[in-house]
């Protein structure tokens, strides 16, 4: 694998982890809690920032690895179809 593709994979994995970390902070401290370090940025702000960066990386991952957008959308639609089914186990 060339270094360009490897960089895309590394960066995407890192952004996935950062989104996960921010989701955990939202669950632990709340969506609108402000970071004590700067007093300006909320968990919502940080999650939005990290999600935007992840979306950028995911788009590059599709292009750089020549992934099938049809297969990705099929999986997306399958998840959409099972979302409410599995959500019911959590909510109830």
PDB file of C-alpha atoms in Angstrom:
ATOM      1  CA  UNK A   1       0.000   0.000   0.000  1.00  0.00           C
ATOM      2  CA  UNK A   2       1.362   3.406  -0.859  1.00  0.00           C
ATOM      3  CA  UNK A   3       1.983   6.083   1.756  1.00  0.00           C
ATOM      4  CA  UNK A   4      -0.862   8.277   0.478  1.00  0.00           C
ATOM      5  CA  UNK A   5      -3.459   5.561   1.086  1.00  0.00           C
ATOM      6  CA  UNK A   6      -1.879   4.642   4.413  1.00  0.00           C
ATOM      7  CA  UNK A   7      -2.100   8.280   5.529  1.00  0.00           C
ATOM      8  CA  UNK A   8      -5.803   8.317   4.666  1.00  0.00           C
ATOM      9  CA  UNK A   9      -6.341   5.129   6.685  1.00  0.00           C
ATOM     10  CA  UNK A  10      -4.379   6.420   9.697  1.00  0.00           C
ATOM     11  CA  UNK A  11      -6.162   9.755   9.678  1.00  0.00           C
ATOM     12  CA  UNK A  12      -9.608   8.183   9.306  1.00  0.00           C
ATOM     13  CA  UNK A  13      -8.955   5.768  12.173  1.00  0.00           C
ATOM     14  CA  UNK A  14      -7.763   8.652  14.344  1.00  0.00           C
ATOM     15  CA  UNK A  15     -10.865  10.702  13.559  1.00  0.00           C
ATOM     16  CA  UNK A  16     -13.110   7.694  14.320  1.00  0.00           C
ATOM     17  CA  UNK A  17     -11.491   7.479  17.736  1.00  0.00           C
ATOM     18  CA  UNK A  18     -11.887  11.205  18.349  1.00  0.00           C
ATOM     19  CA  UNK A  19     -15.598  11.069  17.476  1.00  0.00           C
ATOM     20  CA  UNK A  20     -15.968   8.088  19.821  1.00  0.00           C
ATOM     21  CA  UNK A  21     -14.154   9.946  22.589  1.00  0.00           C
ATOM     22  CA  UNK A  22     -16.399  12.980  22.176  1.00  0.00           C
ATOM     23  CA  UNK A  23     -19.527  10.835  22.201  1.00  0.00           C
ATOM     24  CA  UNK A  24     -18.386   9.406  25.534  1.00  0.00           C
ATOM     25  CA  UNK A  25     -17.886  12.942  26.880  1.00  0.00           C
ATOM     26  CA  UNK A  26     -21.424  13.841  25.798  1.00  0.00           C
ATOM     27  CA  UNK A  27     -22.772  10.770  27.592  1.00  0.00           C
ATOM     28  CA  UNK A  28     -20.721  11.501  30.693  1.00  0.00           C
ATOM     29  CA  UNK A  29     -21.007  15.290  30.973  1.00  0.00           C
ATOM     30  CA  UNK A  30     -23.867  16.326  28.680  1.00  0.00           C
ATOM     31  CA  UNK A  31     -24.133  17.777  25.197  1.00  0.00           C
ATOM     32  CA  UNK A  32     -23.989  21.440  26.134  1.00  0.00           C
ATOM     33  CA  UNK A  33     -21.404  21.252  28.921  1.00  0.00           C
ATOM     34  CA  UNK A  34     -18.579  23.701  28.280  1.00  0.00           C
ATOM     35  CA  UNK A  35     -14.969  22.557  28.365  1.00  0.00           C
ATOM     36  CA  UNK A  36     -13.346  23.915  31.531  1.00  0.00           C
ATOM     37  CA  UNK A  37     -10.029  24.495  29.765  1.00  0.00           C
ATOM     38  CA  UNK A  38     -11.232  27.356  27.587  1.00  0.00           C
ATOM     39  CA  UNK A  39     -14.743  28.116  28.828  1.00  0.00           C
ATOM     40  CA  UNK A  40     -16.029  28.540  25.277  1.00  0.00           C
ATOM     41  CA  UNK A  41     -16.216  25.203  23.517  1.00  0.00           C
ATOM     42  CA  UNK A  42     -19.060  22.843  24.433  1.00  0.00           C
ATOM     43  CA  UNK A  43     -19.192  19.094  23.947  1.00  0.00           C
ATOM     44  CA  UNK A  44     -21.651  19.801  21.116  1.00  0.00           C
ATOM     45  CA  UNK A  45     -19.133  22.128  19.422  1.00  0.00           C
ATOM     46  CA  UNK A  46     -16.339  19.598  19.735  1.00  0.00           C
ATOM     47  CA  UNK A  47     -18.498  16.705  18.512  1.00  0.00           C
ATOM     48  CA  UNK A  48     -19.588  18.729  15.470  1.00  0.00           C
ATOM     49  CA  UNK A  49     -15.970  19.594  14.726  1.00  0.00           C
ATOM     50  CA  UNK A  50     -14.790  16.008  14.994  1.00  0.00           C
ATOM     51  CA  UNK A  51     -17.724  14.692  12.935  1.00  0.00           C
ATOM     52  CA  UNK A  52     -16.909  17.159  10.158  1.00  0.00           C
ATOM     53  CA  UNK A  53     -13.295  16.016  10.154  1.00  0.00           C
ATOM     54  CA  UNK A  54     -14.388  12.368  10.097  1.00  0.00           C
ATOM     55  CA  UNK A  55     -16.776  12.981   7.198  1.00  0.00           C
ATOM     56  CA  UNK A  56     -13.914  14.560   5.247  1.00  0.00           C
ATOM     57  CA  UNK A  57     -11.705  11.540   5.938  1.00  0.00           C
ATOM     58  CA  UNK A  58     -14.445   9.053   5.035  1.00  0.00           C
ATOM     59  CA  UNK A  59     -14.943  10.739   1.658  1.00  0.00           C
ATOM     60  CA  UNK A  60     -11.212  10.550   0.986  1.00  0.00           C
ATOM     61  CA  UNK A  61     -11.165   6.921   2.093  1.00  0.00           C
ATOM     62  CA  UNK A  62     -13.829   6.094  -0.489  1.00  0.00           C
ATOM     63  CA  UNK A  63     -11.839   7.844  -3.211  1.00  0.00           C
ATOM     64  CA  UNK A  64      -8.333   6.738  -2.234  1.00  0.00           C
ATOM     65  CA  UNK A  65      -9.220   3.063  -1.807  1.00  0.00           C
ATOM     66  CA  UNK A  66     -11.721   3.063  -4.673  1.00  0.00           C
ATOM     67  CA  UNK A  67     -14.441   1.674  -2.415  1.00  0.00           C
ATOM     68  CA  UNK A  68     -17.868   0.878  -3.819  1.00  0.00           C
ATOM     69  CA  UNK A  69     -20.325   3.630  -2.990  1.00  0.00           C
ATOM     70  CA  UNK A  70     -23.120   1.223  -3.966  1.00  0.00           C
ATOM     71  CA  UNK A  71     -21.976  -1.279  -1.321  1.00  0.00           C
ATOM     72  CA  UNK A  72     -21.606   1.497   1.233  1.00  0.00           C
ATOM     73  CA  UNK A  73     -25.113   2.784   0.531  1.00  0.00           C
ATOM     74  CA  UNK A  74     -26.510  -0.744   0.699  1.00  0.00           C
ATOM     75  CA  UNK A  75     -25.011  -1.123   4.183  1.00  0.00           C
ATOM     76  CA  UNK A  76     -26.307   2.344   5.082  1.00  0.00           C
ATOM     77  CA  UNK A  77     -29.824   1.367   4.046  1.00  0.00           C
ATOM     78  CA  UNK A  78     -29.602  -1.943   5.907  1.00  0.00           C
ATOM     79  CA  UNK A  79     -28.659  -0.028   9.059  1.00  0.00           C
ATOM     80  CA  UNK A  80     -31.540   2.367   8.494  1.00  0.00           C
ATOM     81  CA  UNK A  81     -33.893  -0.607   8.296  1.00  0.00           C
ATOM     82  CA  UNK A  82     -32.666  -2.176  11.538  1.00  0.00           C
ATOM     83  CA  UNK A  83     -32.125   1.053  13.514  1.00  0.00           C
ATOM     84  CA  UNK A  84     -35.575   1.183  15.116  1.00  0.00           C
ATOM     85  CA  UNK A  85     -35.610  -2.545  15.802  1.00  0.00           C
ATOM     86  CA  UNK A  86     -32.407  -2.399  17.843  1.00  0.00           C
ATOM     87  CA  UNK A  87     -33.210   0.991  19.353  1.00  0.00           C
ATOM     88  CA  UNK A  88     -36.321  -0.536  20.908  1.00  0.00           C
ATOM     89  CA  UNK A  89     -34.125  -2.829  23.014  1.00  0.00           C
ATOM     90  CA  UNK A  90     -32.202   0.126  24.399  1.00  0.00           C
ATOM     91  CA  UNK A  91     -35.087   2.523  24.999  1.00  0.00           C
ATOM     92  CA  UNK A  92     -37.391   0.033  26.728  1.00  0.00           C
TER      93      UNK A  92
END
